[in-house]
C-alpha positions as a Python dict, from the first residue, in 0.01 Angstrom:
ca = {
    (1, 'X'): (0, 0, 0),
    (2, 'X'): (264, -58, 250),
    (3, 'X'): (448, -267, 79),
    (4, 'X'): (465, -34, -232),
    (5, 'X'): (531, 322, -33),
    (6, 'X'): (824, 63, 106),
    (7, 'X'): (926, -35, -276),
    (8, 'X'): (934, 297, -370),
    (9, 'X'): (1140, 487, -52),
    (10, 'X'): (1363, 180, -100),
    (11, 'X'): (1463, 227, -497),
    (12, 'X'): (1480, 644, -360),
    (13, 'X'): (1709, 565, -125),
    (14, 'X'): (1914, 360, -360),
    (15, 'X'): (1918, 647, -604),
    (16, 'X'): (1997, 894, -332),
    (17, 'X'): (2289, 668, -240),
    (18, 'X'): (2425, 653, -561),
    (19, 'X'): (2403, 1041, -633),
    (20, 'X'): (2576, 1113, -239),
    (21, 'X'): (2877, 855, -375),
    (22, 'X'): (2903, 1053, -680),
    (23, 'X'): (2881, 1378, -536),
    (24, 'X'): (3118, 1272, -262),
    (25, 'X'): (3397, 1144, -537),
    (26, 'X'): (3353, 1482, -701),
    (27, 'X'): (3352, 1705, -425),
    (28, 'X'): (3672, 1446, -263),
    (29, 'X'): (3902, 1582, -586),
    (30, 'X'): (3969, 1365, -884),
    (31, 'X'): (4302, 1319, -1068),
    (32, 'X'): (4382, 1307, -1431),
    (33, 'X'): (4294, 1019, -1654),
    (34, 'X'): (4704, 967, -1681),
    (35, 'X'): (4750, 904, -1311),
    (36, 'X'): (4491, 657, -1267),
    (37, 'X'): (4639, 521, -1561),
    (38, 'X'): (4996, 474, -1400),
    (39, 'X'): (4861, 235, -1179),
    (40, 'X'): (4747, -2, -1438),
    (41, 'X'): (4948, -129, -1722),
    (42, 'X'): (5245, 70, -1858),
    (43, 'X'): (5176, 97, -2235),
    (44, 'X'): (5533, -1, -2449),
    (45, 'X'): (5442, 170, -2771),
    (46, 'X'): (5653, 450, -2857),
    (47, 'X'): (5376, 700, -2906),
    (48, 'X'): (5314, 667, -2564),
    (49, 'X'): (5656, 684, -2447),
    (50, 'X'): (5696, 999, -2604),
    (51, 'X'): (5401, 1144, -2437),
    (52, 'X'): (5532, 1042, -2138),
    (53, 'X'): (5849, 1229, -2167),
    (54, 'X'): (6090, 933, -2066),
    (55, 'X'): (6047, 1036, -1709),
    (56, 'X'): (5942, 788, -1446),
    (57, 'X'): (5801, 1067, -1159),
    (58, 'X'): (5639, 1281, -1386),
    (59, 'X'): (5415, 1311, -1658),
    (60, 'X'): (5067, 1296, -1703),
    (61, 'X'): (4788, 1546, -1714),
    (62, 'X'): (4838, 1643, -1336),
    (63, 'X'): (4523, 1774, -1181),
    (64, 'X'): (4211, 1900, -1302),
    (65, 'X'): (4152, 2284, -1307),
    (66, 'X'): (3760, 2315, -1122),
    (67, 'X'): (3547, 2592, -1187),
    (68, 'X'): (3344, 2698, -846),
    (69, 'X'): (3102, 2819, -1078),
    (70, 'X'): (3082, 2506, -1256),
    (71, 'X'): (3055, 2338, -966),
    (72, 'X'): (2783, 2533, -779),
    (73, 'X'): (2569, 2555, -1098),
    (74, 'X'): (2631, 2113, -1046),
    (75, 'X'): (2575, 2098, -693),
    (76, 'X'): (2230, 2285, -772),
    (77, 'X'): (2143, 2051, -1046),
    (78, 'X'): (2232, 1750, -819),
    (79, 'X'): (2035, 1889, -499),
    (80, 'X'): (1729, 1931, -804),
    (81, 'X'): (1768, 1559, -876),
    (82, 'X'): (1770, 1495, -498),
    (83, 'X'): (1449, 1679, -421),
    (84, 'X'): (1283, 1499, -739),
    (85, 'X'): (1322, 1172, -590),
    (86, 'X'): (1234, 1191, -275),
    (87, 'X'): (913, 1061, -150),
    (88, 'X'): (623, 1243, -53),
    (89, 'X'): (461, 1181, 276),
    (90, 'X'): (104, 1157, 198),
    (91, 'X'): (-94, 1222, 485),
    (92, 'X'): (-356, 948, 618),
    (93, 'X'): (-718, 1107, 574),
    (94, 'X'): (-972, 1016, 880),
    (95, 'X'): (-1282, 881, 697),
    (96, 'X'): (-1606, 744, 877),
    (97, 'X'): (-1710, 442, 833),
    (98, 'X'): (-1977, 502, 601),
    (99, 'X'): (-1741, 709, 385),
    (100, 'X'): (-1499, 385, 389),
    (101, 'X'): (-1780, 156, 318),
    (102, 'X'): (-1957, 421, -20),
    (103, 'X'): (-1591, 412, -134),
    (104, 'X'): (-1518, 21, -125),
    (105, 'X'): (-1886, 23, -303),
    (106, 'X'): (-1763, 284, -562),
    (107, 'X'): (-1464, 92, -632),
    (108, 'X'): (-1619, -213, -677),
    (109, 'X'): (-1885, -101, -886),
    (110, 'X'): (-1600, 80, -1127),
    (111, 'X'): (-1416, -268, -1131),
    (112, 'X'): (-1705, -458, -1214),
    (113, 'X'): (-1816, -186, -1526),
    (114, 'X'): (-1415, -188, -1651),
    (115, 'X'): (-1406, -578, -1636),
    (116, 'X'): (-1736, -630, -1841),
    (117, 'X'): (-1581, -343, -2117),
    (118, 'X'): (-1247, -582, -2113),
    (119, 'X'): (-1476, -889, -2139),
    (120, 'X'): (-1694, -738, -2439),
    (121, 'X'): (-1416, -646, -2601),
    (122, 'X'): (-1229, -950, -2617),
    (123, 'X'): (-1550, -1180, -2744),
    (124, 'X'): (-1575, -910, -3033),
    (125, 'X'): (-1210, -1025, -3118),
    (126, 'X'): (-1266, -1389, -3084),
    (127, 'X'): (-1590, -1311, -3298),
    (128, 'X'): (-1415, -1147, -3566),
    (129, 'X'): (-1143, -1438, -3540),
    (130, 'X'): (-1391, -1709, -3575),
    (131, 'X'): (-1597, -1530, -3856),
    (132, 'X'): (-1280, -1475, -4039),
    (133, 'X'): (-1149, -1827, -4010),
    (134, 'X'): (-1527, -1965, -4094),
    (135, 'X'): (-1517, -1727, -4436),
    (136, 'X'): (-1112, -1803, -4521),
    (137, 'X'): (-1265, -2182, -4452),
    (138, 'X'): (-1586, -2151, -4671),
    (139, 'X'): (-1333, -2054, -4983),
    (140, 'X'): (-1285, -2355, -5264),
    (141, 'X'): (-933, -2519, -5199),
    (142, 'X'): (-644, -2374, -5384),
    (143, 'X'): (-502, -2088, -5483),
    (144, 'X'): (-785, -1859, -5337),
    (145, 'X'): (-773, -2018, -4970),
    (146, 'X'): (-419, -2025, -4915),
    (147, 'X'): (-411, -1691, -5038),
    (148, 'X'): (-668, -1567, -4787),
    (149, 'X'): (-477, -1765, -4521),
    (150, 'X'): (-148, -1550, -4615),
    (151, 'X'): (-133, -1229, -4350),
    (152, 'X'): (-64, -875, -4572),
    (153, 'X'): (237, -734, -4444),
    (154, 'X'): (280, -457, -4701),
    (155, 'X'): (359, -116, -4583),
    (156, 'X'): (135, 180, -4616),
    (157, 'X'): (216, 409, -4902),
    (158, 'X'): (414, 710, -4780),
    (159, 'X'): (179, 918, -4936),
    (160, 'X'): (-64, 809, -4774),
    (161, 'X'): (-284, 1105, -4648),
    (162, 'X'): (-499, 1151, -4333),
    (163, 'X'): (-867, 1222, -4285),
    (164, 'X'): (-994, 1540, -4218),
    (165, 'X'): (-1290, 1652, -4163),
    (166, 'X'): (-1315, 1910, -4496),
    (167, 'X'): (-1237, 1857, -4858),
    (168, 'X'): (-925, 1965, -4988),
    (169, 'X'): (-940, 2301, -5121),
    (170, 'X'): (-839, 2287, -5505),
    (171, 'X'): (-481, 2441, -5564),
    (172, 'X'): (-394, 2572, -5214),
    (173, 'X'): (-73, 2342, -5211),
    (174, 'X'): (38, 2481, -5490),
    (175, 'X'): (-63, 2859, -5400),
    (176, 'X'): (72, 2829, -5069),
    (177, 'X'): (451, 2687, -5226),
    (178, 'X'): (401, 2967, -5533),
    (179, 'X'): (359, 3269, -5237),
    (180, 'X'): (656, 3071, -5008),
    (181, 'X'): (858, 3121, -5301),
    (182, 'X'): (794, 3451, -5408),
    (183, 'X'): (853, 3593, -5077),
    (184, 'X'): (1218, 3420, -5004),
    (185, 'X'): (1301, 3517, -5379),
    (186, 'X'): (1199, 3891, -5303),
    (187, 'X'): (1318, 3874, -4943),
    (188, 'X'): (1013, 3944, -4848),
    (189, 'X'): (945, 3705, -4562),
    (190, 'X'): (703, 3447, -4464),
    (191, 'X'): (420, 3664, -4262),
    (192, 'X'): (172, 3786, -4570),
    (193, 'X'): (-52, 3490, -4748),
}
């Protein structure tokens, strides 16, 4: 328990860390792409040069025009993301030690019942396994036991429709797309069946 609530404030804190960096870079001022671009390799094609204006001082897309409102409406959103992540302190509860003990029995009792379900169901699988190899094996040789052998990996059709619990009522389809039809031809609208 410790070890997880430790897990957990540990990957928050990372997370917080990260958004505080970013935040701080943002809030710090950025410069245009072209500046930061300056300092890494000069580009010799003469598109480039041309954007540049042939000047060695200036040039570039100079700095970026900020929005307070913008940036509010971000710092909210950030300060959201903040909250979000942060752990909850969940309060120890003071149990007796009969209440401990009922519990431990309770938990036990619901591991026990979920292990048997997992149990049952995987000896109905290995049933159905074995049956199905014992039936593919009781097949003459040839044609008809490799065949039985092969796995089916053919789609489903498309089409293919899903149960419900009534029949299909005979020609609704059809009245439903005649009425659809009639009402966008006379403008009508969709409300009246």
């Amino acid at each position: 328990s410790s070890s997880s609530s430790s897990s957990s404030s540990t990957s928050s804190l990372s997370i917080l860390s990260a958004i505080s960096a970013t935040t701080t870079h943002r809030q710090q001022g950025r410069r245009g792409y072209a500046k930061a671009a300056k300092k890494g390799s000069q580009s010799k094609s003469k598109a480039s040069q041309g954007r540049r204006g042939g000047k060695s001082g200036s040039g570039g897309m100079g700095e970026i025009k900020r929005d307070p409102k913008l940036d509010a409406a971000l710092d909210k959103y950030l300060n959201l993301l903040v909250k979000a992540v942060e752990p909850t302190e969940i309060k120890p509860q003071k149990l007796t030690q009969a209440q401990l003990e009922e519990y431990e029995a309770k938990a036990k009792e619901y591991s026990r019942k979920k292990m048997g379900q997992h149990r049952a169901m995987q000896k109905d699988v290995n049933d159905k396994i074995r049956l199905k190899a014992a039936a593919c094996n009781a097949l003459p040789e040839g044609f008809l036991r490799e065949h039985a052998w092969t796995e089916d990996r053919t789609l489903f059709s498309p089409k293919r429709r899903m149960p419900v619990a009534t029949p299909p009522i005979q020609g609704y389809a059809e009245n439903k797309l005649a009425a659809d039809e009639v009402a966008v031809i006379s403008n009508v609208g969709l409300g009246k069946r």
